[in-house]
Amino acid sequence: MKKQGLIFILTLALTCAGNLSTLSVQAATDTQTEAAADQASEAFAVSGIAKDGKGGMYLADRVHHVLRIRTKNGTYQVLAGKADKSGYKNGSAASARFNAPWDVVAYQGGWLISDSENHALRLYKNGKITTIAGTGKAGYKDATGKKAKFNRPTGMAEGKNGEIYLADTGNHVIRRIDQNGRVTTYAGGKAGCADGTLKKARFLEPTGLYYYQGALYVADSGNHRICMIKNGKVTTVAGSAKGIEGSQDGSALKARLSNPQDIFVTKHAVYISDTGNGCVRKLSKGKVTTLIDAFSMNDGRTPAEPCGLTVQGGKLYVGDIFTEELLELEL
């Protein structure tokens, strides 16, 4: 059985307090694994996931420079780009090239891709790739379309009215792009660590974003914390408000994280890819607990570098960049 492309099915039984009680691991069969490997160039490093509403998922693979789809039946296909061929090219999906695409989100009837190392937002629609905003070179400018400039755009989230919020990681700010392609700065300024108003708040290399019921959640990776933006204010909701790194469960603001890179919010919990600690954490009822780490599986290996997250059908899906696997956790 090949290591790359392997999908683990993880069944987690949790206590009422949310702690890990039992864990059983069953690998996919050789036939299933080989089929997935053939369709996914034998590996997929998922940093961003978007659901299509029909049981499928769009997957941004930043290591192999492609956009993939996972169908409802669990098969994989490259939709745009060519595996392991980076570049910056628009055109047909097959001929298009990306450089470390980080995330994907629904936009203008297609799928918007944050092409992080090309410093641009690209759109997959009707089998073609176009540039929606950005110049292909790093910079910082609020403008419309190709006149706007970014510095390593990463995580994205769709707002209430179809606008897209974007983590402009290299510029340490949160940007916003409307349905007409107009890019503005939404929150943050120069690098730092501070709660407060949208203008006074400070971030350090923010990455993952998630919009839920009027609030925008931010994985402020360089400050090792999770923030919430609501009613014009930025507030730390997990980790240290002073940007202190660590590895510790506990009450939300006493817990410690390390370079969290993605988040997913449900009615009952905030799930966190605590990337630097190689684990997935859960914020619920004011407490942070470890949902799964490598030692939970007794192999000391998986997860190693968790990133992309989504919840679908009562399961949490986690893209692991280092081991190049998509983990499936029963909640």
Coordinates of C-alpha atoms in Angstrom, one line a residue:
M1 CA 0.0 0.0 0.0
K2 CA 1.4 3.4 -0.9
K3 CA 1.9 5.9 1.8
Q4 CA 1.0 9.0 -0.3
G5 CA -2.6 9.7 -1.1
L6 CA -3.8 7.4 1.7
I7 CA -7.1 8.3 3.3
F8 CA -7.5 7.4 7.0
I9 CA -10.9 6.8 8.4
L10 CA -10.8 7.8 12.0
T11 CA -13.6 7.0 14.4
L12 CA -13.5 9.1 17.5
A13 CA -15.6 8.4 20.6
L14 CA -15.6 11.6 22.7
T15 CA -16.7 12.0 26.3
C16 CA -19.2 14.6 27.3
A17 CA -16.4 17.0 28.2
G18 CA -15.0 16.6 24.6
N19 CA -11.9 14.6 25.6
L20 CA -10.7 11.8 23.4
S21 CA -11.9 8.5 24.9
T22 CA -11.2 5.8 22.3
L23 CA -9.7 5.9 18.8
S24 CA -9.8 3.1 16.2
V25 CA -8.0 3.4 12.9
Q26 CA -8.9 1.6 9.7
A27 CA -6.9 2.2 6.5
A28 CA -8.6 2.2 3.1
T29 CA -8.2 -1.0 1.1
D30 CA -5.4 -1.4 -1.4
T31 CA -7.8 -1.0 -4.3
Q32 CA -9.4 2.2 -2.9
T33 CA -6.0 3.7 -2.1
E34 CA -4.5 3.0 -5.5
A35 CA -7.6 4.4 -7.3
A36 CA -7.4 7.6 -5.2
A37 CA -3.7 7.8 -5.8
D38 CA -4.0 7.4 -9.6
Q39 CA -6.6 10.2 -9.8
A40 CA -4.8 12.5 -7.4
S41 CA -1.2 12.2 -8.7
E42 CA -0.5 9.9 -5.7
A43 CA -0.6 12.7 -3.2
F44 CA -2.6 15.7 -2.2
A45 CA -1.6 18.4 0.3
V46 CA -4.9 20.1 1.1
S47 CA -4.6 23.6 2.6
G48 CA -8.1 24.8 1.7
I49 CA -11.5 23.1 1.3
A50 CA -14.8 24.3 -0.1
K51 CA -18.0 22.2 -0.2
D52 CA -20.1 22.2 -3.4
G53 CA -23.4 21.6 -1.6
K54 CA -23.8 18.2 -3.4
G55 CA -21.5 16.2 -1.2
G56 CA -18.4 17.0 -3.1
M57 CA -15.4 19.2 -2.1
Y58 CA -13.1 21.5 -3.9
L59 CA -9.5 21.2 -2.6
A60 CA -6.7 23.7 -2.9
D61 CA -3.4 21.7 -3.1
R62 CA -0.6 24.2 -2.4
V63 CA 2.2 21.8 -2.5
H64 CA 1.3 20.3 -5.9
H65 CA 0.0 23.6 -7.4
V66 CA -3.5 22.4 -8.5
L67 CA -7.2 22.6 -7.8
R68 CA -8.8 19.2 -7.2
I69 CA -12.3 17.9 -6.6
R70 CA -13.3 15.1 -4.2
T71 CA -16.6 13.7 -5.5
K72 CA -19.4 12.5 -3.3
N73 CA -18.2 8.9 -3.9
G74 CA -14.7 9.8 -2.6
T75 CA -12.9 9.8 -5.9
Y76 CA -10.4 12.6 -6.8
Q77 CA -9.7 14.5 -10.0
V78 CA -7.4 17.5 -10.9
L79 CA -9.7 20.3 -12.2
A80 CA -7.1 23.0 -12.9
G81 CA -3.4 23.2 -13.2
K82 CA -0.8 20.4 -13.6
A83 CA 0.5 18.5 -10.7
D84 CA 4.0 19.6 -9.6
K85 CA 4.2 22.3 -12.3
S86 CA 4.1 25.8 -10.8
G87 CA 3.7 29.0 -12.8
Y88 CA 1.3 31.9 -13.6
K89 CA -0.9 31.3 -16.6
N90 CA -4.5 31.8 -17.3
G91 CA -6.5 30.0 -20.0
S92 CA -8.1 26.5 -20.1
A93 CA -8.1 24.7 -16.8
A94 CA -5.6 22.1 -18.1
S95 CA -3.1 24.7 -19.4
A96 CA -3.4 27.1 -16.4
R97 CA -0.7 27.3 -13.8
F98 CA -0.7 28.2 -10.1
N99 CA 2.0 28.7 -7.5
A100 CA 1.0 27.4 -4.1
P101 CA -2.8 27.9 -4.3
W102 CA -3.9 28.1 -0.7
D103 CA -7.7 28.2 -0.5
V104 CA -10.9 28.0 -2.5
V105 CA -14.3 29.6 -2.1
A106 CA -17.5 30.1 -4.1
Y107 CA -17.6 33.4 -6.0
Q108 CA -19.4 34.8 -9.1
G109 CA -20.8 31.4 -10.1
G110 CA -17.4 29.8 -10.0
W111 CA -14.6 29.1 -7.5
L112 CA -12.1 31.7 -6.3
I113 CA -8.6 30.5 -5.6
S114 CA -6.0 32.4 -3.5
D115 CA -2.9 31.8 -5.5
S116 CA -0.6 32.7 -2.7
E117 CA 2.9 32.8 -4.3
N118 CA 1.5 34.5 -7.4
H119 CA -0.1 37.2 -5.1
A120 CA -3.4 37.0 -7.0
L121 CA -7.0 35.8 -6.8
R122 CA -7.9 33.4 -9.7
L123 CA -11.3 32.2 -10.7
Y124 CA -12.2 28.7 -12.0
K125 CA -15.4 28.9 -14.0
N126 CA -16.7 27.0 -17.0
G127 CA -13.4 25.1 -17.4
K128 CA -11.3 28.3 -17.6
I129 CA -9.0 30.1 -15.2
T130 CA -8.9 33.9 -15.1
T131 CA -7.3 36.5 -12.7
I132 CA -9.9 38.4 -10.7
A133 CA -7.5 40.6 -8.7
G134 CA -3.8 41.0 -8.2
T135 CA -0.8 41.6 -10.5
G136 CA 1.3 38.4 -10.1
K137 CA 3.7 40.4 -8.0
A138 CA 3.8 41.2 -4.3
G139 CA 2.5 44.6 -3.1
Y140 CA -0.2 46.3 -1.2
K141 CA -2.9 48.4 -2.9
D142 CA -6.7 48.7 -2.6
A143 CA -8.2 48.9 -6.0
T144 CA -10.4 47.0 -8.5
G145 CA -9.4 43.9 -10.3
K146 CA -5.9 43.6 -11.6
K147 CA -4.9 47.0 -10.2
A148 CA -5.2 45.6 -6.6
K149 CA -2.1 44.2 -5.0
F150 CA -1.6 41.5 -2.4
N151 CA 1.3 39.8 -0.5
R152 CA 0.7 36.0 -0.2
P153 CA -3.1 35.8 0.0
T154 CA -4.1 32.7 1.9
G155 CA -7.4 31.9 3.7
M156 CA -10.8 33.1 2.4
A157 CA -14.4 33.2 3.7
E158 CA -17.6 34.1 2.0
G159 CA -19.6 36.8 3.8
K160 CA -23.4 37.2 4.1
N161 CA -23.8 39.1 0.8
G162 CA -21.4 37.2 -1.3
E163 CA -18.4 39.3 -0.5
I164 CA -15.1 37.5 0.2
Y165 CA -12.9 38.1 3.1
L166 CA -9.2 37.4 2.5
A167 CA -6.2 36.9 4.7
D168 CA -3.5 39.0 3.1
T169 CA -0.8 37.2 5.0
G170 CA 2.3 39.0 4.0
N171 CA 0.7 42.4 4.6
H172 CA -0.7 41.3 8.0
V173 CA -4.2 42.5 7.2
I174 CA -7.7 41.2 6.3
R175 CA -8.9 42.4 2.9
R176 CA -12.4 42.3 1.3
I177 CA -13.4 41.8 -2.3
D178 CA -16.9 42.5 -3.4
Q179 CA -18.9 40.9 -6.3
N180 CA -17.5 43.6 -8.6
G181 CA -13.9 42.8 -7.9
R182 CA -13.3 45.9 -5.7
V183 CA -10.6 45.1 -3.1
T184 CA -10.5 47.1 0.2
T185 CA -8.7 46.7 3.5
Y186 CA -11.2 45.4 6.1
A187 CA -9.1 45.1 9.3
G188 CA -5.6 45.5 10.5
G189 CA -2.6 47.6 9.6
K190 CA 1.1 47.1 10.2
A191 CA 2.2 43.9 11.8
G192 CA 1.5 43.5 15.5
C193 CA -0.8 41.9 18.1
A194 CA -3.7 43.9 19.3
D195 CA -7.5 43.6 19.7
G196 CA -9.7 46.7 19.1
T197 CA -11.5 48.5 16.3
L198 CA -11.0 47.4 12.7
K199 CA -8.4 50.1 12.2
K200 CA -6.5 49.7 15.5
A201 CA -6.4 45.9 15.6
R202 CA -3.2 44.2 14.6
F203 CA -2.4 40.8 13.1
L204 CA 0.8 38.9 12.3
E205 CA 0.6 36.7 9.2
P206 CA -3.1 35.8 9.5
T207 CA -4.2 32.7 7.5
G208 CA -7.4 30.8 8.0
L209 CA -10.8 32.6 7.9
Y210 CA -14.4 31.5 8.6
Y211 CA -17.6 33.5 8.5
Y212 CA -20.4 32.4 10.8
Q213 CA -23.6 34.2 11.8
G214 CA -22.3 37.7 11.4
A215 CA -18.8 37.1 12.8
L216 CA -15.6 36.6 11.0
Y217 CA -13.1 34.2 12.7
V218 CA -9.4 34.6 12.0
A219 CA -6.6 32.2 12.6
D220 CA -3.9 34.8 13.5
S221 CA -1.1 32.4 12.8
G222 CA 1.9 34.5 13.7
N223 CA 0.3 35.5 17.0
H224 CA -0.8 32.0 17.8
R225 CA -4.4 32.9 18.5
I226 CA -7.9 32.8 17.2
C227 CA -9.8 36.1 16.8
M228 CA -13.4 37.0 16.2
I229 CA -14.4 40.1 14.3
K230 CA -17.9 41.3 15.1
N231 CA -19.7 44.6 15.2
G232 CA -16.6 46.4 14.1
K233 CA -14.3 45.0 16.8
V234 CA -11.6 42.4 16.9
T235 CA -11.4 40.2 20.0
T236 CA -9.2 37.2 20.9
V237 CA -11.3 34.1 21.6
A238 CA -8.7 31.4 22.0
G239 CA -5.0 31.5 22.7
S240 CA -2.9 34.4 24.1
A241 CA -4.1 37.9 23.5
K242 CA -0.4 38.9 23.7
G243 CA 0.7 36.4 21.0
I244 CA 2.4 33.9 23.3
E245 CA 3.1 30.6 21.7
G246 CA 2.7 27.2 23.4
S247 CA 0.9 23.9 23.6
Q248 CA -1.8 23.8 26.3
D249 CA -5.4 23.0 26.7
G250 CA -7.6 24.8 29.1
S251 CA -9.9 27.9 29.4
A252 CA -10.0 29.7 26.1
L253 CA -7.6 32.6 26.8
K254 CA -5.2 30.5 28.9
A255 CA -4.9 27.8 26.3
R256 CA -1.8 28.1 24.0
L257 CA -1.6 27.4 20.3
S258 CA 1.2 27.4 17.7
N259 CA 0.8 28.8 14.3
P260 CA -2.9 27.9 13.8
Q261 CA -3.6 27.9 10.0
D262 CA -7.3 27.1 9.5
I263 CA -10.6 27.1 11.4
F264 CA -14.1 25.8 10.9
V265 CA -17.1 27.0 13.0
T266 CA -20.3 25.1 13.8
K267 CA -23.1 25.7 16.2
H268 CA -21.4 23.9 18.9
A269 CA -17.6 24.4 18.4
V270 CA -14.7 26.1 16.7
Y271 CA -12.3 23.5 15.2
I272 CA -8.7 24.7 14.9
S273 CA -5.8 23.3 12.8
D274 CA -3.1 23.9 15.4
T275 CA -0.5 23.5 12.8
G276 CA 2.7 24.2 14.8
N277 CA 1.6 21.7 17.4
G278 CA 0.6 19.0 14.9
C279 CA -2.9 18.6 16.2
V280 CA -6.5 19.6 15.8
R281 CA -8.0 21.5 18.7
K282 CA -11.6 22.3 19.7
L283 CA -13.0 25.4 21.3
S284 CA -16.3 24.8 23.0
K285 CA -18.1 26.3 26.0
G286 CA -15.1 28.5 26.8
K287 CA -12.5 25.7 26.8
V288 CA -9.9 24.5 24.4
T289 CA -9.3 20.7 24.1
T290 CA -7.1 18.6 21.9
L291 CA -9.4 16.6 19.5
I292 CA -6.6 14.6 17.9
D293 CA -2.8 14.5 17.6
A294 CA -0.2 12.1 16.4
F295 CA 0.0 10.3 19.8
S296 CA -3.7 9.7 19.8
M297 CA -3.1 7.3 16.9
N298 CA -0.2 5.6 18.7
D299 CA 2.0 6.0 15.6
G300 CA 3.5 9.4 16.4
R301 CA 3.0 10.5 12.8
T302 CA -0.5 11.7 11.9
P303 CA -1.5 14.5 11.9
A304 CA 1.8 16.2 11.4
E305 CA 1.0 19.5 9.7
P306 CA -2.8 19.9 9.7
C307 CA -4.3 22.7 7.7
G308 CA -7.5 22.7 5.6
L309 CA -10.7 22.0 7.5
T310 CA -14.3 21.3 6.8
V311 CA -17.3 19.5 8.4
Q312 CA -19.6 17.5 6.2
G313 CA -22.1 14.7 7.1
G314 CA -21.1 14.6 10.7
K315 CA -17.4 14.2 9.9
L316 CA -14.5 16.6 10.2
Y317 CA -12.1 16.5 7.2
V318 CA -8.5 17.6 7.8
G319 CA -5.9 18.2 5.1
D320 CA -2.4 17.3 6.4
I321 CA 0.3 19.1 4.4
F322 CA 3.3 17.1 5.6
T323 CA 2.0 13.6 5.3
E324 CA -0.1 14.5 2.2
E325 CA -3.3 12.8 3.4
L326 CA -6.9 13.8 3.9
L327 CA -8.1 12.7 7.4
E328 CA -11.7 11.9 8.0
L329 CA -12.8 12.1 11.7
E330 CA -16.2 11.0 12.9
L331 CA -17.6 13.6 15.3

